[in-house]
Amino acid sequence: MITPCCVRSWGAVARSARFLLLTRLAAQLPRRASPGFSTYDVVIVGGGIVGLASARQLILRHPALSFAVLEKEKEIAIHQSGHNSGVIHSGIYYTPGSLKARLCVRGAALIYEYCDQKGIPYKQCGKLIVAVKHQEIPRLQALYERGLQNNVPGLRLISAQDIKEKEPYCRGVLALESPYTGIVNYKQVAQSYKDDFCDAGGSVLTDFEVTDIKMVNESPAGSVQGIEYPVAIKNNKGEEVHCKYVLTCAGLFSDRVSQVSGCSAEPRIVPFRGDYLVLKPEKCYLVKGNIYPVPNPRFPFLGVHFTPRMDGSVWLGPNAILAFKREGYRLFDFNARDFTEAVTYSGLHKLVLKNLSYGMGEMYRAFFLSAQLKELQKFIPELTFNDIVRGPSGVRAQALDRDGNLVDDFVFDGGSGDIANCILHVRNAPSPAATSSLAISEMITSEVEERFGL
């Protein structure tokens, strides 16, 4: 690396670059301590943004230990981490003093700092939360007070005229401006976390779908690996990795992975799909920054909003409807097990009953674009049906308890039996997990250190 106080020859620079590249490539290869399986001190299951951020934090704190990340797909971060709005949230919405609020505010600051350090592009384009009716003003003012208590920087209430100056095509009677809100490509952020992890000596094993995690009964003949690395992790191809400790960050499958070590089935992951519309390129001038509605506290989701993207496009939405497949990004994607587990769960029944009219409206808008357009026109009346096309979708891993409550806090679990002393499941990480990923990784790492005595 070239520093201001040290000048090196180009040959030395080239050798350093080759060494760094070889180190990163070598980190992808599993350690072979004995025939048939690889061994590590700590294995992280799940190559999404939370798993990778946690792996990065762990290896930076404990460079003398060996670490590996196991990811079931051929690439990292292709599900929730690669199917999201890309917004860097500022922390306005959350209960003052709550863990969720603290993690979001700190996480946003850390993300901006990290992107600056790594040269990852982002845009601090701001956000307006817009009241389009006078009845919404008290809720907007309460949101402003909440944001102040959460120490969100730069918040201010702005008039209808100021709204026009910020967003010329947006109408509203009052808005809460959050200049600290931004956008970024979180898949690029996750890739950078992976690079940091590999540069520090970590290994990433893709196409490794975990099917079983168990204690090793005895060591192979002539080997002490079963004693030193007592946990065996098996994939769907019969391959094994052995380790001392396991951390799982399995996202949409966190409940199923945790049950492998004897954990309860609850909280259950219920998948909700969000479908976006996209502005046609020639109409992207209608939106400059993020435009959000005033949230209705009676409903569990934020409602449709306008989100600019790093590539210059503008996404509109999303809705929130039950997904018939945990990784189903198309309207008619279906998986029998995923569907059956969701629709037979008492927690979902109670959530639906509490939000029946809202849920029916979301389903209607999913099928009829004109209904979705009508919601969007409350903010930008100039929008027409010819200005929009169907866009991408994402699936949110919503943890739900048996009473129909959305689980908004951390849920850690270990399971039962001897393996409970060697495994930590992150069954739920507070949303917005991408924004908060670096702050969440600090908390998860501290939990790992305490539980395993690292």
PDB file of N, CA, C and O in Angstrom, residues 365-392:
ATOM      1  N   ARG A 365     -54.168  -4.318  -4.649  1.00  0.00           N
ATOM      2  CA  ARG A 365     -53.189  -3.463  -5.339  1.00  0.00           C
ATOM      3  C   ARG A 365     -52.085  -4.275  -6.003  1.00  0.00           C
ATOM      4  O   ARG A 365     -51.466  -3.818  -6.967  1.00  0.00           O
ATOM      5  N   ALA A 366     -51.827  -5.480  -5.485  1.00  0.00           N
ATOM      6  CA  ALA A 366     -50.814  -6.334  -6.111  1.00  0.00           C
ATOM      7  C   ALA A 366     -51.246  -6.788  -7.504  1.00  0.00           C
ATOM      8  O   ALA A 366     -50.412  -6.950  -8.393  1.00  0.00           O
ATOM      9  N   PHE A 367     -52.543  -6.980  -7.681  1.00  0.00           N
ATOM     10  CA  PHE A 367     -53.038  -7.479  -8.960  1.00  0.00           C
ATOM     11  C   PHE A 367     -53.441  -6.350  -9.916  1.00  0.00           C
ATOM     12  O   PHE A 367     -53.393  -6.523 -11.128  1.00  0.00           O
ATOM     13  N   PHE A 368     -53.827  -5.199  -9.367  1.00  0.00           N
ATOM     14  CA  PHE A 368     -54.339  -4.117 -10.210  1.00  0.00           C
ATOM     15  C   PHE A 368     -53.462  -2.879 -10.053  1.00  0.00           C
ATOM     16  O   PHE A 368     -53.494  -2.195  -9.025  1.00  0.00           O
ATOM     17  N   LEU A 369     -52.657  -2.609 -11.076  1.00  0.00           N
ATOM     18  CA  LEU A 369     -51.728  -1.483 -11.027  1.00  0.00           C
ATOM     19  C   LEU A 369     -52.444  -0.153 -10.878  1.00  0.00           C
ATOM     20  O   LEU A 369     -51.907   0.786 -10.285  1.00  0.00           O
ATOM     21  N   SER A 370     -53.647  -0.046 -11.399  1.00  0.00           N
ATOM     22  CA  SER A 370     -54.390   1.210 -11.290  1.00  0.00           C
ATOM     23  C   SER A 370     -54.662   1.564  -9.832  1.00  0.00           C
ATOM     24  O   SER A 370     -54.659   2.745  -9.457  1.00  0.00           O
ATOM     25  N   ALA A 371     -54.865   0.543  -8.989  1.00  0.00           N
ATOM     26  CA  ALA A 371     -55.093   0.787  -7.568  1.00  0.00           C
ATOM     27  C   ALA A 371     -53.803   1.254  -6.887  1.00  0.00           C
ATOM     28  O   ALA A 371     -53.832   2.159  -6.039  1.00  0.00           O
ATOM     29  N   GLN A 372     -52.683   0.665  -7.260  1.00  0.00           N
ATOM     30  CA  GLN A 372     -51.396   1.110  -6.729  1.00  0.00           C
ATOM     31  C   GLN A 372     -51.096   2.530  -7.198  1.00  0.00           C
ATOM     32  O   GLN A 372     -50.603   3.366  -6.425  1.00  0.00           O
ATOM     33  N   LEU A 373     -51.396   2.808  -8.447  1.00  0.00           N
ATOM     34  CA  LEU A 373     -51.164   4.148  -9.004  1.00  0.00           C
ATOM     35  C   LEU A 373     -51.962   5.203  -8.240  1.00  0.00           C
ATOM     36  O   LEU A 373     -51.472   6.307  -7.984  1.00  0.00           O
ATOM     37  N   LYS A 374     -53.178   4.861  -7.863  1.00  0.00           N
ATOM     38  CA  LYS A 374     -54.027   5.811  -7.137  1.00  0.00           C
ATOM     39  C   LYS A 374     -53.382   6.232  -5.821  1.00  0.00           C
ATOM     40  O   LYS A 374     -53.459   7.402  -5.421  1.00  0.00           O
ATOM     41  N   GLU A 375     -52.737   5.293  -5.126  1.00  0.00           N
ATOM     42  CA  GLU A 375     -52.025   5.625  -3.888  1.00  0.00           C
ATOM     43  C   GLU A 375     -50.856   6.555  -4.168  1.00  0.00           C
ATOM     44  O   GLU A 375     -50.602   7.514  -3.433  1.00  0.00           O
ATOM     45  N   LEU A 376     -50.134   6.283  -5.238  1.00  0.00           N
ATOM     46  CA  LEU A 376     -48.959   7.093  -5.585  1.00  0.00           C
ATOM     47  C   LEU A 376     -49.359   8.500  -6.022  1.00  0.00           C
ATOM     48  O   LEU A 376     -48.637   9.469  -5.755  1.00  0.00           O
ATOM     49  N   GLN A 377     -50.498   8.634  -6.667  1.00  0.00           N
ATOM     50  CA  GLN A 377     -50.955   9.941  -7.140  1.00  0.00           C
ATOM     51  C   GLN A 377     -51.341  10.879  -6.007  1.00  0.00           C
ATOM     52  O   GLN A 377     -51.459  12.090  -6.228  1.00  0.00           O
ATOM     53  N   LYS A 378     -51.529  10.358  -4.807  1.00  0.00           N
ATOM     54  CA  LYS A 378     -51.779  11.227  -3.655  1.00  0.00           C
ATOM     55  C   LYS A 378     -50.586  12.143  -3.403  1.00  0.00           C
ATOM     56  O   LYS A 378     -50.741  13.233  -2.859  1.00  0.00           O
ATOM     57  N   PHE A 379     -49.413  11.702  -3.827  1.00  0.00           N
ATOM     58  CA  PHE A 379     -48.182  12.461  -3.619  1.00  0.00           C
ATOM     59  C   PHE A 379     -47.736  13.177  -4.886  1.00  0.00           C
ATOM     60  O   PHE A 379     -47.288  14.326  -4.829  1.00  0.00           O
ATOM     61  N   ILE A 380     -47.808  12.495  -6.016  1.00  0.00           N
ATOM     62  CA  ILE A 380     -47.415  13.102  -7.297  1.00  0.00           C
ATOM     63  C   ILE A 380     -48.587  12.941  -8.264  1.00  0.00           C
ATOM     64  O   ILE A 380     -48.703  11.920  -8.958  1.00  0.00           O
ATOM     65  N   PRO A 381     -49.494  13.921  -8.297  1.00  0.00           N
ATOM     66  CA  PRO A 381     -50.702  13.803  -9.123  1.00  0.00           C
ATOM     67  C   PRO A 381     -50.414  13.650 -10.612  1.00  0.00           C
ATOM     68  O   PRO A 381     -51.249  13.118 -11.350  1.00  0.00           O
ATOM     69  N   GLU A 382     -49.252  14.121 -11.061  1.00  0.00           N
ATOM     70  CA  GLU A 382     -48.931  14.066 -12.498  1.00  0.00           C
ATOM     71  C   GLU A 382     -48.663  12.655 -13.007  1.00  0.00           C
ATOM     72  O   GLU A 382     -48.617  12.418 -14.218  1.00  0.00           O
ATOM     73  N   LEU A 383     -48.464  11.698 -12.101  1.00  0.00           N
ATOM     74  CA  LEU A 383     -48.208  10.327 -12.523  1.00  0.00           C
ATOM     75  C   LEU A 383     -49.389   9.776 -13.313  1.00  0.00           C
ATOM     76  O   LEU A 383     -50.548   9.965 -12.931  1.00  0.00           O
ATOM     77  N   THR A 384     -49.088   9.058 -14.386  1.00  0.00           N
ATOM     78  CA  THR A 384     -50.133   8.386 -15.163  1.00  0.00           C
ATOM     79  C   THR A 384     -49.790   6.908 -15.295  1.00  0.00           C
ATOM     80  O   THR A 384     -48.661   6.479 -15.017  1.00  0.00           O
ATOM     81  N   PHE A 385     -50.771   6.150 -15.753  1.00  0.00           N
ATOM     82  CA  PHE A 385     -50.579   4.712 -15.925  1.00  0.00           C
ATOM     83  C   PHE A 385     -49.458   4.419 -16.917  1.00  0.00           C
ATOM     84  O   PHE A 385     -48.752   3.417 -16.791  1.00  0.00           O
ATOM     85  N   ASN A 386     -49.285   5.310 -17.888  1.00  0.00           N
ATOM     86  CA  ASN A 386     -48.260   5.105 -18.916  1.00  0.00           C
ATOM     87  C   ASN A 386     -46.844   5.419 -18.420  1.00  0.00           C
ATOM     88  O   ASN A 386     -45.882   5.174 -19.144  1.00  0.00           O
ATOM     89  N   ASP A 387     -46.731   5.966 -17.203  1.00  0.00           N
ATOM     90  CA  ASP A 387     -45.421   6.335 -16.664  1.00  0.00           C
ATOM     91  C   ASP A 387     -44.762   5.196 -15.885  1.00  0.00           C
ATOM     92  O   ASP A 387     -43.591   5.315 -15.499  1.00  0.00           O
ATOM     93  N   ILE A 388     -45.489   4.111 -15.621  1.00  0.00           N
ATOM     94  CA  ILE A 388     -44.990   3.070 -14.720  1.00  0.00           C
ATOM     95  C   ILE A 388     -44.982   1.703 -15.396  1.00  0.00           C
ATOM     96  O   ILE A 388     -45.768   1.436 -16.303  1.00  0.00           O
ATOM     97  N   VAL A 389     -44.076   0.846 -14.938  1.00  0.00           N
ATOM     98  CA  VAL A 389     -44.036  -0.556 -15.357  1.00  0.00           C
ATOM     99  C   VAL A 389     -43.779  -1.406 -14.117  1.00  0.00           C
ATOM    100  O   VAL A 389     -43.302  -0.911 -13.090  1.00  0.00           O
ATOM    101  N   ARG A 390     -44.127  -2.666 -14.202  1.00  0.00           N
ATOM    102  CA  ARG A 390     -43.824  -3.570 -13.071  1.00  0.00           C
ATOM    103  C   ARG A 390     -42.318  -3.710 -12.907  1.00  0.00           C
ATOM    104  O   ARG A 390     -41.581  -3.804 -13.892  1.00  0.00           O
ATOM    105  N   GLY A 391     -41.878  -3.738 -11.663  1.00  0.00           N
ATOM    106  CA  GLY A 391     -40.454  -3.814 -11.375  1.00  0.00           C
ATOM    107  C   GLY A 391     -40.093  -5.049 -10.578  1.00  0.00           C
ATOM    108  O   GLY A 391     -40.820  -6.051 -10.584  1.00  0.00           O
ATOM    109  N   PRO A 392     -38.988  -5.004  -9.852  1.00  0.00           N
ATOM    110  CA  PRO A 392     -38.525  -6.161  -9.081  1.00  0.00           C
ATOM    111  C   PRO A 392     -39.338  -6.354  -7.805  1.00  0.00           C
ATOM    112  O   PRO A 392     -40.168  -5.517  -7.438  1.00  0.00           O
TER     113      PRO A 392
END
